[in-house]
Short mmCIF file of C-alpha atoms in Angstrom, two decimals:
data_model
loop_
_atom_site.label_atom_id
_atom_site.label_comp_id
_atom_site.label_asym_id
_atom_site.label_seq_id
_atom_site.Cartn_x
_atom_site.Cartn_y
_atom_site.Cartn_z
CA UNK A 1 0.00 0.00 0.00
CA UNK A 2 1.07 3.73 -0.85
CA UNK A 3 2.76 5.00 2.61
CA UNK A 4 1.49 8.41 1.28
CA UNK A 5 -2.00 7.07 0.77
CA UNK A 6 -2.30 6.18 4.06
CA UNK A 7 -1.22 9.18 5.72
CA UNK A 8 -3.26 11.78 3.89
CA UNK A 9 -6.23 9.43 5.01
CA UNK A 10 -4.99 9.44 8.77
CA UNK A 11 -3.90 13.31 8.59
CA UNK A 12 -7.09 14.13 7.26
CA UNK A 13 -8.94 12.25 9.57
CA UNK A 14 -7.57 13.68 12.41
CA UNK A 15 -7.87 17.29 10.87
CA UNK A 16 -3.65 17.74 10.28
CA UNK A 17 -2.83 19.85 7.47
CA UNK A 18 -5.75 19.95 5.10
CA UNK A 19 -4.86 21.98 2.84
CA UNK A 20 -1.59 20.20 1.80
CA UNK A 21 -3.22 17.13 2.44
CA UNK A 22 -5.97 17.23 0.04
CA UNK A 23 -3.95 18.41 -3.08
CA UNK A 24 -1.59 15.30 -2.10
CA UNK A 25 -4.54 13.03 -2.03
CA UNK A 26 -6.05 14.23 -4.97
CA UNK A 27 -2.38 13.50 -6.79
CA UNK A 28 -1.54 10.12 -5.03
CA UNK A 29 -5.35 9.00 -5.50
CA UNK A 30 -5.10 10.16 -9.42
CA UNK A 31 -1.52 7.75 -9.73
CA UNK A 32 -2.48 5.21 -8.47
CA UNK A 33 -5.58 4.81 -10.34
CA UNK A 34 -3.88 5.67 -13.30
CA UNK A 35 -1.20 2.87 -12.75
CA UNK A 36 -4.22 0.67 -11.87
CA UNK A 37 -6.25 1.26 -15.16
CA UNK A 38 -3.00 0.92 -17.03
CA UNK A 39 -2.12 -2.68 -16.10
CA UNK A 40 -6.18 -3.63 -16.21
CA UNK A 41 -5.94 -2.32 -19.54
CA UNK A 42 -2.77 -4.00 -21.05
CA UNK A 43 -4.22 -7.67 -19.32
CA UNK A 44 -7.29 -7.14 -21.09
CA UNK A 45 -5.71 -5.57 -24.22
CA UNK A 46 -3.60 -8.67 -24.79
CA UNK A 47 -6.57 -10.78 -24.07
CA UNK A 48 -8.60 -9.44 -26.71
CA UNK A 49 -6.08 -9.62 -28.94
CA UNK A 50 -6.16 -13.12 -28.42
CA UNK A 51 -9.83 -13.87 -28.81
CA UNK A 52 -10.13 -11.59 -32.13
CA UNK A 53 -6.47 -13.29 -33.44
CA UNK A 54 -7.45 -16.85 -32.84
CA UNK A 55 -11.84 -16.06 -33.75
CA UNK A 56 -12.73 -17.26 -30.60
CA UNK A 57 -15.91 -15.07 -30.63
CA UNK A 58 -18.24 -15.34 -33.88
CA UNK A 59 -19.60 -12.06 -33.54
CA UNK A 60 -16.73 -9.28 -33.01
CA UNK A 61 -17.92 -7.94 -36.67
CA UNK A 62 -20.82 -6.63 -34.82
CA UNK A 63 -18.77 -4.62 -33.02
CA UNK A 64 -16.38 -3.45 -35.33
CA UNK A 65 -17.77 0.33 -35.03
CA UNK A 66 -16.61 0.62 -31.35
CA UNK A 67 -13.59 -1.94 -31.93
CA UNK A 68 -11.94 0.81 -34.46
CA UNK A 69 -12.83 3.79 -32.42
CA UNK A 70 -11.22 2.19 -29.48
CA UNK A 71 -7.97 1.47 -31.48
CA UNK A 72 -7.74 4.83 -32.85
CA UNK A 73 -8.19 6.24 -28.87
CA UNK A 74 -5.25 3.86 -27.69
CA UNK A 75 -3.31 4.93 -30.88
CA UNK A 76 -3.83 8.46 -30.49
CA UNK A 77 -3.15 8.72 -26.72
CA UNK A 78 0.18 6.44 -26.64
CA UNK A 79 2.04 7.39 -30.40
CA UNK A 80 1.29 11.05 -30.84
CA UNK A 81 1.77 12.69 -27.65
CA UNK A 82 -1.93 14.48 -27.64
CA UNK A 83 -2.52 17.72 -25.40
CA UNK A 84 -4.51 17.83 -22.62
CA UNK A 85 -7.34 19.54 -24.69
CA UNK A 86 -7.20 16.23 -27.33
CA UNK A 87 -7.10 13.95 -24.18
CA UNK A 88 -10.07 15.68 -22.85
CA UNK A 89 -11.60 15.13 -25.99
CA UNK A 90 -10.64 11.37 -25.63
CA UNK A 91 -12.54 11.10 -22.65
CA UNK A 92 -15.43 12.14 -24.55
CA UNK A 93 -15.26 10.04 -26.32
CA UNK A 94 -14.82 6.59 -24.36
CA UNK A 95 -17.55 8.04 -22.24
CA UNK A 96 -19.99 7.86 -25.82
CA UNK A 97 -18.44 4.47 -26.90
CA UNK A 98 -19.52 2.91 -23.13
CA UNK A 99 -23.12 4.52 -23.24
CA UNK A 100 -23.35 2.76 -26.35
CA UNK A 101 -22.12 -0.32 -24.96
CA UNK A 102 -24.62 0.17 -22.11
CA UNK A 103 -27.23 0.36 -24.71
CA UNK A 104 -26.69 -2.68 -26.56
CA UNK A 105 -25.98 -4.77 -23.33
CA UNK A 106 -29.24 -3.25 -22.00
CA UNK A 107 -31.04 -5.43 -25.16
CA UNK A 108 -28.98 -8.44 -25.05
CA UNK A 109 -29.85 -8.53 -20.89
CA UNK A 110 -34.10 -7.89 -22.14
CA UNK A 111 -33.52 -10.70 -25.10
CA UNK A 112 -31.68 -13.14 -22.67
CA UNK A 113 -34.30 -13.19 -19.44
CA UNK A 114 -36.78 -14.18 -22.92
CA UNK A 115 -35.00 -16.54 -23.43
CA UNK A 116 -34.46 -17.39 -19.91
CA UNK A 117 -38.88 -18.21 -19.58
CA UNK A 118 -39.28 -19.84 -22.53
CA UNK A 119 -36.16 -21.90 -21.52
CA UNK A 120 -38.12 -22.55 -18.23
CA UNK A 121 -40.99 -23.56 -20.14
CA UNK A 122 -39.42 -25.94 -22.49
CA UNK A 123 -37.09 -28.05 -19.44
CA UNK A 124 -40.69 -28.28 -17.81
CA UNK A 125 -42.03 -30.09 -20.46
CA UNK A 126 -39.12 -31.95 -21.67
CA UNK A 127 -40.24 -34.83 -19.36
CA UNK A 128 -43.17 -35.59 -21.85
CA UNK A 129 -40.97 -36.90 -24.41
CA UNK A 130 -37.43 -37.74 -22.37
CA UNK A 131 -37.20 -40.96 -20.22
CA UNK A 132 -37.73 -39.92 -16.67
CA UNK A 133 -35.80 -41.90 -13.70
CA UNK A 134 -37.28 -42.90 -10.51
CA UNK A 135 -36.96 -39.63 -8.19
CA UNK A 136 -37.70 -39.43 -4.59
CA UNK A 137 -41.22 -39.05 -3.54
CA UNK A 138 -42.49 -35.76 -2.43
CA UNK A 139 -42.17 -35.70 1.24
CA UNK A 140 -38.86 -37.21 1.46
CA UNK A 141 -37.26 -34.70 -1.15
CA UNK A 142 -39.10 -31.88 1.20
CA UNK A 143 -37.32 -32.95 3.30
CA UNK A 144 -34.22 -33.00 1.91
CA UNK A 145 -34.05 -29.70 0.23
CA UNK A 146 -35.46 -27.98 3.62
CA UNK A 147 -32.49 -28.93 5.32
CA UNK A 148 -30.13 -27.85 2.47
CA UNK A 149 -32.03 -24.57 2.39
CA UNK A 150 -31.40 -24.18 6.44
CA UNK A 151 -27.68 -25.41 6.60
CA UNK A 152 -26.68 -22.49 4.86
CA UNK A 153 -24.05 -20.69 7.21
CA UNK A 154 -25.89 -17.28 7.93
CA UNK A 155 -28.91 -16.24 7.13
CA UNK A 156 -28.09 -14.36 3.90
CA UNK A 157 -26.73 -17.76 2.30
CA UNK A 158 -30.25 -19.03 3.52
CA UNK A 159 -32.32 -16.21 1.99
CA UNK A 160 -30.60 -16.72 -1.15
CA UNK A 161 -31.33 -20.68 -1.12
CA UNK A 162 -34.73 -20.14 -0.10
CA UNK A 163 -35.38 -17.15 -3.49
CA UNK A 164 -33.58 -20.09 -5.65
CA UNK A 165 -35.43 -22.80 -4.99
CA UNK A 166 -38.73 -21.04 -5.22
CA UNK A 167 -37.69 -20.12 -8.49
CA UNK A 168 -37.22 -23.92 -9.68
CA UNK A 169 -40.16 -25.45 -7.66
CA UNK A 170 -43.06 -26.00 -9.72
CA UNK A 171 -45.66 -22.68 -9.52
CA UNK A 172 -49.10 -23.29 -7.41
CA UNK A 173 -49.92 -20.33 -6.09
CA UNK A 174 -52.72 -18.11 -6.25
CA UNK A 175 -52.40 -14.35 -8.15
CA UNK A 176 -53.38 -13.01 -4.76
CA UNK A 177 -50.43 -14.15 -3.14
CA UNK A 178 -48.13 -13.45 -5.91
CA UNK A 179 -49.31 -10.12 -5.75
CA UNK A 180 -49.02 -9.73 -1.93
CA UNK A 181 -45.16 -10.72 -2.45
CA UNK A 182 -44.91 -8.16 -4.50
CA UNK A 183 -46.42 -5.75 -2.77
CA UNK A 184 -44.36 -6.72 0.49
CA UNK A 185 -40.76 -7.11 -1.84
CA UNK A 186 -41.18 -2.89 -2.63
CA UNK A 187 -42.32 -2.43 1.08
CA UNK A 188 -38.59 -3.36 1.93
CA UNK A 189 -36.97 -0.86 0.43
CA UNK A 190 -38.97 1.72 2.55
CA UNK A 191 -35.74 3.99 3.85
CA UNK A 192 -33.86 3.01 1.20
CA UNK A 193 -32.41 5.32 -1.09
CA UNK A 194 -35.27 5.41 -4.45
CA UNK A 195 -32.11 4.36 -6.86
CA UNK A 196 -32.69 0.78 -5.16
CA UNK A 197 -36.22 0.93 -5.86
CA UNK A 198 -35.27 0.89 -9.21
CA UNK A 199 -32.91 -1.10 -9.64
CA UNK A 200 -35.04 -4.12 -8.22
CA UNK A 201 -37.94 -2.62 -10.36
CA UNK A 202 -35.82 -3.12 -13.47
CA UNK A 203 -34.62 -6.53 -12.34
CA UNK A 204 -38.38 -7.30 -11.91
CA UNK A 205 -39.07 -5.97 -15.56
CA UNK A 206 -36.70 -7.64 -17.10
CA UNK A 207 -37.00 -10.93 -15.45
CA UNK A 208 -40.59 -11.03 -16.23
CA UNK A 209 -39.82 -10.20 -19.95
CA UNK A 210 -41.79 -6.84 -19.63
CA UNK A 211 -39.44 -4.88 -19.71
CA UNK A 212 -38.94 -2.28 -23.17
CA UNK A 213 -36.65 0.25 -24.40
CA UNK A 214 -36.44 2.74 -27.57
CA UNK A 215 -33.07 -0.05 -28.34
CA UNK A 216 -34.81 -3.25 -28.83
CA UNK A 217 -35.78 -1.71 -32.25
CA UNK A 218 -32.35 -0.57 -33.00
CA UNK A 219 -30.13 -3.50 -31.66
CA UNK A 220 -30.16 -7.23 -32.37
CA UNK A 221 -33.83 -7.55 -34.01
CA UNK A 222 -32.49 -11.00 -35.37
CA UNK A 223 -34.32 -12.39 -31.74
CA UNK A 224 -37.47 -10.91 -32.15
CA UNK A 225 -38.87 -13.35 -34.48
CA UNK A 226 -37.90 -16.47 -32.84
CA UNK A 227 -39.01 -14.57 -29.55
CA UNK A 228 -42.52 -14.44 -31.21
CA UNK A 229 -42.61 -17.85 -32.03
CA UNK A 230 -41.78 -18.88 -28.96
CA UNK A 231 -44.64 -16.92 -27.30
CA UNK A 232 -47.06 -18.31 -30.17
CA UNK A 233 -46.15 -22.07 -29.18
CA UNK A 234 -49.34 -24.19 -27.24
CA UNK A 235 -46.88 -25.37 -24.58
CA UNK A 236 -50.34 -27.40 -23.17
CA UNK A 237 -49.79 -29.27 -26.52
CA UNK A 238 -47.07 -29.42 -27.92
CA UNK A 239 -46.00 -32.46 -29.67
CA UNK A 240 -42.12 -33.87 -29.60
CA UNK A 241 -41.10 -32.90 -33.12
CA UNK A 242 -42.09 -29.09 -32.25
CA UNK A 243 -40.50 -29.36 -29.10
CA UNK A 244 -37.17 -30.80 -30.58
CA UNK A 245 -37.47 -27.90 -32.92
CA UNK A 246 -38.20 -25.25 -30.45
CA UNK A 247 -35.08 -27.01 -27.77
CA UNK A 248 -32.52 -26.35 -30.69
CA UNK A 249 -33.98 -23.06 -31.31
CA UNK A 250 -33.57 -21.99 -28.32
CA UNK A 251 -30.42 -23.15 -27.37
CA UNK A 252 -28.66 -21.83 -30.55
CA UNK A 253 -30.12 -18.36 -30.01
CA UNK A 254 -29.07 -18.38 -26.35
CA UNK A 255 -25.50 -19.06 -27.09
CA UNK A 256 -25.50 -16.31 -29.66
CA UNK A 257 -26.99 -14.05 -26.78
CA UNK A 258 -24.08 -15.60 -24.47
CA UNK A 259 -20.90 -14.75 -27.08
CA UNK A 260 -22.45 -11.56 -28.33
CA UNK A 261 -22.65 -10.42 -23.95
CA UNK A 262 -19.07 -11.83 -23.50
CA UNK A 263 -18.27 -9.76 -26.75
CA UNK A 264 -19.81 -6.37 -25.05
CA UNK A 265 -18.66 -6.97 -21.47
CA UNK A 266 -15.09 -7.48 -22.59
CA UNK A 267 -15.62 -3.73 -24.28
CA UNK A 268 -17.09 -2.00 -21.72
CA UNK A 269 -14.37 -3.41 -19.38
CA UNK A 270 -11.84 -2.38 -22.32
CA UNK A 271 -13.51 1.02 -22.64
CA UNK A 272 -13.70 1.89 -18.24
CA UNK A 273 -10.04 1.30 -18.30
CA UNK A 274 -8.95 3.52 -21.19
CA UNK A 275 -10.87 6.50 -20.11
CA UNK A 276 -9.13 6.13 -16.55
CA UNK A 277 -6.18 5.82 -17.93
CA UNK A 278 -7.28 9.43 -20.05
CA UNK A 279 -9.35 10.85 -16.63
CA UNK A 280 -5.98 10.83 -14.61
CA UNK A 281 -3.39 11.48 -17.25
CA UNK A 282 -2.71 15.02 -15.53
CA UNK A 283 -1.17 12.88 -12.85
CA UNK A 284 0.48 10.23 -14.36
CA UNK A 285 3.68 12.04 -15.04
CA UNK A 286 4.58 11.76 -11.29
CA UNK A 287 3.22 8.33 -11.17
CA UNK A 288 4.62 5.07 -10.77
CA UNK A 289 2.98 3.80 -14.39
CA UNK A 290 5.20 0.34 -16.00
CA UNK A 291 7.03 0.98 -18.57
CA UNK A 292 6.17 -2.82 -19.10
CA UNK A 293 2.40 -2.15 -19.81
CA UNK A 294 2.32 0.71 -22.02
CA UNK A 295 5.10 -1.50 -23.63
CA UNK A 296 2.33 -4.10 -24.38
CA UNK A 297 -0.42 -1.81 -25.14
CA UNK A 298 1.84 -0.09 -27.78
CA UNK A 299 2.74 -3.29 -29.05
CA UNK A 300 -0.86 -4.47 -28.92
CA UNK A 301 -2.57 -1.76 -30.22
CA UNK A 302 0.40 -1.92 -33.47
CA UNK A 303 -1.03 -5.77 -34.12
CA UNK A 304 -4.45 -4.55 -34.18
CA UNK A 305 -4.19 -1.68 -36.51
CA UNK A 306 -1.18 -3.84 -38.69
CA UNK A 307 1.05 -0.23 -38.27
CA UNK A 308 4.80 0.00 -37.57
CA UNK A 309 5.94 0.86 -34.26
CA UNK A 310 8.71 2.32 -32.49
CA UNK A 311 7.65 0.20 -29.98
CA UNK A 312 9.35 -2.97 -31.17
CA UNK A 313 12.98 -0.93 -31.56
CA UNK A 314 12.68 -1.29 -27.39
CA UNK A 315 13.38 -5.16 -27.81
CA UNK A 316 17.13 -4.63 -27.26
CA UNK A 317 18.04 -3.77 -30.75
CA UNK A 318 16.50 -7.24 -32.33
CA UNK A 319 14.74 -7.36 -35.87
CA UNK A 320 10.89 -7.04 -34.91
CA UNK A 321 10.39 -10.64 -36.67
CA UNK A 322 6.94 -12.17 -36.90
CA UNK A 323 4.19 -11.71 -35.58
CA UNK A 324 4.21 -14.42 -33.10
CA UNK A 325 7.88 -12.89 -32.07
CA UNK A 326 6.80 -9.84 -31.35
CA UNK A 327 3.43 -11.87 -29.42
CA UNK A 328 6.03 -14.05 -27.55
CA UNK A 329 7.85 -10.46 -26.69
CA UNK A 330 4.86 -8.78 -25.55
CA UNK A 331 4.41 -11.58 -23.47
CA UNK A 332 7.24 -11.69 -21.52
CA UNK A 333 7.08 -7.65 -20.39
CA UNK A 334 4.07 -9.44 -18.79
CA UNK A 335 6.68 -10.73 -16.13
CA UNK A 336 7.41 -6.99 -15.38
CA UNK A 337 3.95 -6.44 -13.85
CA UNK A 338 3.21 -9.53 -12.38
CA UNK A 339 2.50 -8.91 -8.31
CA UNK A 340 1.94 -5.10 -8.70
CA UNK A 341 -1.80 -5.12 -9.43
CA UNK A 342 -2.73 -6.52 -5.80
CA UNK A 343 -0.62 -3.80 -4.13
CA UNK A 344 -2.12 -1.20 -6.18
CA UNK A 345 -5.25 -2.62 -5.97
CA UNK A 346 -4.74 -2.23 -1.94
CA UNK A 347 -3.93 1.47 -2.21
CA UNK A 348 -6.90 2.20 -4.68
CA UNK A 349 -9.39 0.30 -1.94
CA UNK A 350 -8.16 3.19 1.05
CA UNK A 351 -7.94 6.20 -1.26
CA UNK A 352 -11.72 5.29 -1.85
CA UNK A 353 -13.13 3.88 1.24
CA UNK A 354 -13.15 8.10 2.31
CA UNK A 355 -13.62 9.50 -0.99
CA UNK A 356 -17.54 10.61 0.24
CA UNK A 357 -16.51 11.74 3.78
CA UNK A 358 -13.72 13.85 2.58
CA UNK A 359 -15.52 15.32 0.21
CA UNK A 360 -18.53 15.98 2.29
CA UNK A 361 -16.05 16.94 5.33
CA UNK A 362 -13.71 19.57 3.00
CA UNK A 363 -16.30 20.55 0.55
CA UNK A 364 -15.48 24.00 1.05
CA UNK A 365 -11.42 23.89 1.35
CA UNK A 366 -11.81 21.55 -1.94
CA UNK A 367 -13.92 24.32 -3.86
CA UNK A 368 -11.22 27.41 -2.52
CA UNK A 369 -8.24 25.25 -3.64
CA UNK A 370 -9.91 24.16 -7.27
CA UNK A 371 -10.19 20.61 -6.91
CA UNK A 372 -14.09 20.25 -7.37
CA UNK A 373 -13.36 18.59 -10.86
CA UNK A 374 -10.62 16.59 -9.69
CA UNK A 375 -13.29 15.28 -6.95
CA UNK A 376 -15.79 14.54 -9.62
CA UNK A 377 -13.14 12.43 -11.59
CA UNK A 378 -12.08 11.03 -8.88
CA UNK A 379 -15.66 9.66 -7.91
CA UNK A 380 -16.31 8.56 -11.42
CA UNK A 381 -12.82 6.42 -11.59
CA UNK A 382 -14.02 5.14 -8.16
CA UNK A 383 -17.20 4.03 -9.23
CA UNK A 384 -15.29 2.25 -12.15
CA UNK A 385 -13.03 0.61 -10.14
CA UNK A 386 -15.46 -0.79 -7.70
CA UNK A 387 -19.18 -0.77 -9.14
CA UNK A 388 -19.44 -2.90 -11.91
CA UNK A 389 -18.50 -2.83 -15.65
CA UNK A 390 -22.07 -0.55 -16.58
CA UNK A 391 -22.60 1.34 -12.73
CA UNK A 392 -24.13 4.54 -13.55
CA UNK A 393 -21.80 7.32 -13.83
CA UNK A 394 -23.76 10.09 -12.63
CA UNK A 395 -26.68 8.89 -10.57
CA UNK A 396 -23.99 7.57 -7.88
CA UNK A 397 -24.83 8.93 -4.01
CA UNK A 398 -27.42 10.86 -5.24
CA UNK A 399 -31.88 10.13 -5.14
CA UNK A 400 -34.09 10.70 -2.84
CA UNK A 401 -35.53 8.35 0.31
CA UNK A 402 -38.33 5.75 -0.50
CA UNK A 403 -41.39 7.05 1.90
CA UNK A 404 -44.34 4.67 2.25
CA UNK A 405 -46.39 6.28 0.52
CA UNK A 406 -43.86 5.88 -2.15
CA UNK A 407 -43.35 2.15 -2.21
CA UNK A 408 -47.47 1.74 -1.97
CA UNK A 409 -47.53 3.45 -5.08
CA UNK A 410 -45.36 1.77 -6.50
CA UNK A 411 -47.04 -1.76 -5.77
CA UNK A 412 -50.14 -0.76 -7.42
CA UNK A 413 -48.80 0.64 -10.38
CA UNK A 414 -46.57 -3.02 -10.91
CA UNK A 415 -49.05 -5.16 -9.46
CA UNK A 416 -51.32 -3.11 -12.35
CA UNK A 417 -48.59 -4.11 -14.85
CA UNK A 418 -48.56 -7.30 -14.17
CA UNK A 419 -52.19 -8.06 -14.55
CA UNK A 420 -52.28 -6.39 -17.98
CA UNK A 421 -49.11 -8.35 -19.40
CA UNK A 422 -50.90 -11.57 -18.03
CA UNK A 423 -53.78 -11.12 -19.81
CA UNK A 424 -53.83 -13.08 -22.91
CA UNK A 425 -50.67 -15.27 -21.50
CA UNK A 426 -51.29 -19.34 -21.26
CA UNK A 427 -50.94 -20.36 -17.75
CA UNK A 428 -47.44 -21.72 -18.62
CA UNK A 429 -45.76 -18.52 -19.49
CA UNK A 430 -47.42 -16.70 -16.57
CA UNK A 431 -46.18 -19.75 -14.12
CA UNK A 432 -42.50 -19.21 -15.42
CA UNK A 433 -42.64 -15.71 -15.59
CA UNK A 434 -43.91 -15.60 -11.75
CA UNK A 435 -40.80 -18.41 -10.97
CA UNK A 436 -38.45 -15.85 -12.69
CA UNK A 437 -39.33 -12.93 -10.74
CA UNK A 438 -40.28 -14.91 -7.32
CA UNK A 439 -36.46 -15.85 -7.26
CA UNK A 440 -35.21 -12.01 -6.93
CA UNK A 441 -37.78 -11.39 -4.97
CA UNK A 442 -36.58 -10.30 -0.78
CA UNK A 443 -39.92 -12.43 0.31
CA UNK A 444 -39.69 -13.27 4.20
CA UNK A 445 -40.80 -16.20 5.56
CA UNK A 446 -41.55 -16.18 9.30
CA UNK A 447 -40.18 -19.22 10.36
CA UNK A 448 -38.75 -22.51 8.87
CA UNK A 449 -42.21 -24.51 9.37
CA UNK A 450 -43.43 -21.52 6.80
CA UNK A 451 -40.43 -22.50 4.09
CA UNK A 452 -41.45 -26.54 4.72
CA UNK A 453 -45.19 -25.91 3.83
CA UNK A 454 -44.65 -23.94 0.58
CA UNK A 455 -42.00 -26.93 -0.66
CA UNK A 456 -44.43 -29.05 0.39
CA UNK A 457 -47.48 -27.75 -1.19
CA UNK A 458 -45.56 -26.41 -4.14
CA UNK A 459 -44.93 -30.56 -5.05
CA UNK A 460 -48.35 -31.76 -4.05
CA UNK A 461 -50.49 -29.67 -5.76
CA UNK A 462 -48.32 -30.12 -9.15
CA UNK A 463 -50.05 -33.14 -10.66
CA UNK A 464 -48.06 -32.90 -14.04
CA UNK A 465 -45.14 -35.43 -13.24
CA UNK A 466 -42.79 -33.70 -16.17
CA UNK A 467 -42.83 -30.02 -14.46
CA UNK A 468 -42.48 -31.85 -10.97
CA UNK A 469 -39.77 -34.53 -12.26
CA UNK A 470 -37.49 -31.49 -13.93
CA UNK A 471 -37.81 -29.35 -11.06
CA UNK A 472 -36.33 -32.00 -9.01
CA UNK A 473 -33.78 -32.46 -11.03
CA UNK A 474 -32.78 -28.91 -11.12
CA UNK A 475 -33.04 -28.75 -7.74
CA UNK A 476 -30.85 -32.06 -7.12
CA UNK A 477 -28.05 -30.84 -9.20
CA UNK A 478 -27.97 -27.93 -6.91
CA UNK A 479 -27.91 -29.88 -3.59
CA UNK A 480 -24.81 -31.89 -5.04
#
């Protein structure tokens, strides 16, 4: 860990030197991350090189748009020494490529909870046309998956068992109560800050396949159709040759949906990093960046774009050679770096474990001294280093308190929602859709006797042996 890190955190904890302690925050903060977002980026720069080199993934054509505008970024910032106005610029940039990353991952996420129900549907009826295997009758396996629920080792490992399994048992329960649940899941987040309101209402959306955005005209339209086919389909039914049909289907389109996400997730993660490295480039001069990673990024970025380099005159005077020279050079700078992330890593963690208080706390000494943008950057690159791939940028510590009144309101207008999208829906789709939302769901029993009745009633009342039989299975596999 940084030894000036930590005492700019402990000086201005205790109120020592402000002044000079905040500017040297703000500097050995921006470093660090800088240094951090450098090696992230050269580890996953190679690695992508990799998977486009060798075709791993089918679909990096689709990309090609952000995959070039990316290249040209990494070109521009390491080869022709750009000023700070072109770097702000750069930032700009990344920060339009990820938002349209965000986009098309927001589609793929819609298409693959689809896919997800009808999934559902199809493994509970697979049982009509597969040999099934004796299974254990109802009470016993009860039984059985009652006690794996409750050996869980706290009770958040057995609130997590209980939402899974209630997503795989077979669905018998009235509207009413399925209603209630929700009602009571939005009730929890009374207190809570409204941003986690919505992200369990998207969740909920999406998981129920209601949810829609302006994109899902724009982006990957090839899933509609086979989405509409699937919702068509008499599951009630359906004989084996349309099911065999539908099973291959789905599982073709669901591994498209799989490579195209991997595809996207790898460039967002690609994109965060560069416009870190860009967002703290006014501090990376005094930082402690490797010469080793920007020597693989350069060399990277070269391979990608098939330029020369001046990159490859740093291998001790030898010829550049072939490609899979220069890879096998590349490769070993990796040694250079190896062991440095965690450290790093370390130092990033306490810079931003009091990023809020010290803003909060020094608001007005940041503002006199000119840091407020620095602060801003400095909560964005903290965001990016700890909240996910797509966490929102700008709605971060901000939104207002969920009142009751708030989260009744709320309830009524999904509840309302829900009753509308299950009009028209056979009682198959609506039973999967409520298994798919019942398993994010924060629903509380009161006691395990509660958790043992709902198994048990969940198998007894199921009189169609292929739902109960796959359930079981699913639910085996996860006891193992």
């Amino acid at each position: 860990m940084s030894s000036k890190i930590r005492n700019c955190v402990r000086d201005l904890e205790n109120k020592r030197n402000p002044e000079k302690r905040i500017q040297e925050y703000v500097e050995e903060y921006m470093q660090i991350q800088n240094s951090y977002a450098e090696i992230q980026f050269m580890m996953e720069y190679y690695m992508f090189y990799e998977v486009v080199s060798e075709e791993m993934n089918p679909y990096i054509h689709q990309a090609e748009d952000i995959i070039g505008t990316l290249h040209g970024i990494v070109e521009a910032y390491y080869e022709k020494n750009p000023s700070k106005e072109q770097i702000k610029g750069m930032e700009q940039e990344l920060l339009s490529l990820r938002q349209s990353i965000l986009d098309k991952m927001d589609v793929l996420a819609a298409y693959i909870d689809c896919f997800i129900v009808y999934e559902y549907i199809l493994n509970r009826i697979q049982y009509r046309f597969d040999d099934m295997e004796t299974m254990p009758e109802d009470g016993v396996f009860a039984q059985s998956l009652v006690e794996f629920i409750f050996s869980g080792e706290d009770s958040a490992v057995v609130s997590d068992y209980i939402r899974t399994a209630m997503g795989q048992l077979p669905v018998r329960i009235a509207r009413s109560r399925y209603f209630e649940w929700i009602r009571n899941s939005i009730s929890c987040y009374i207190d809570s800050d409204r941003e986690s309101l919505d992200n369990f209402l998207y969740m909920f959306r999406t998981n129920a396949t209601m949810y829609r955005n302006e994109h899902m005209e724009e982006y990957f339209t090839e899933f509609v159709q086979v989405i509409e086919e699937l919702a068509s389909l008499d599951y009630e039914n359906i004989d084996c040759s349309t099911y065999r049909i539908y099973e291959e289907k789905l599982l073709a389109n669901s591994s498209k949906l799989n490579d195209l996400s991997d595809l996207y997730m790898q460039l967002g993660q690609l994109v965060n990093e560069m416009y870190c490295i860009c967002a703290s480039a006014g501090y990376a001069e005094g930082g402690k960046q490797s010469d080793a990673a920007r020597i693989v990024i350069r060399g990277i970025n070269a391979l990608f774009l098939s330029k020369d380099s001046d990159v490859w005159s740093l291998n001790g005077g030898k010829p550049a050679g072939t490609e899979d020279e220069k890879l096998d050079w590349l490769e070993s700078q990796l040694e250079y770096v190896e062991g440095k992330l965690e450290g790093i890593y370390t130092s990033v963690n306490t810079a931003g474990a009091v990023l809020d208080e010290i803003t909060v706390s020094w608001e007005g000494l940041i503002e006199s001294l000119g840091l407020r943008e620095d602060f801003d950057t400095l909560e964005k690159l903290f965001i990016l280093s700890s909240g996910g791939t797509f966490a929102d940028l700008e709605k971060h510590g901000q939104g207002e308190t969920v009142t009751g009144r708030m989260a009744e309101e709320t309830a009524d207008a999904l509840i309302l929602e829900c009753k509308e999208f299950f009009k028209g829906k056979s009682r198959m789709l609506r039973r999967a859709v409520m298994a798919n939302t019942m398993g994010i769901m924060p629903i509380v029993f009161q006691s395990p006797e509660e958790v043992s009745q709902y198994v048990m009633d969940s198998l007894q009342q199921c009189d169609d042996e292929a739902e109960k039989y796959a359930a079981k299975q699913i639910l085996i596999d996860l006891m193992q």
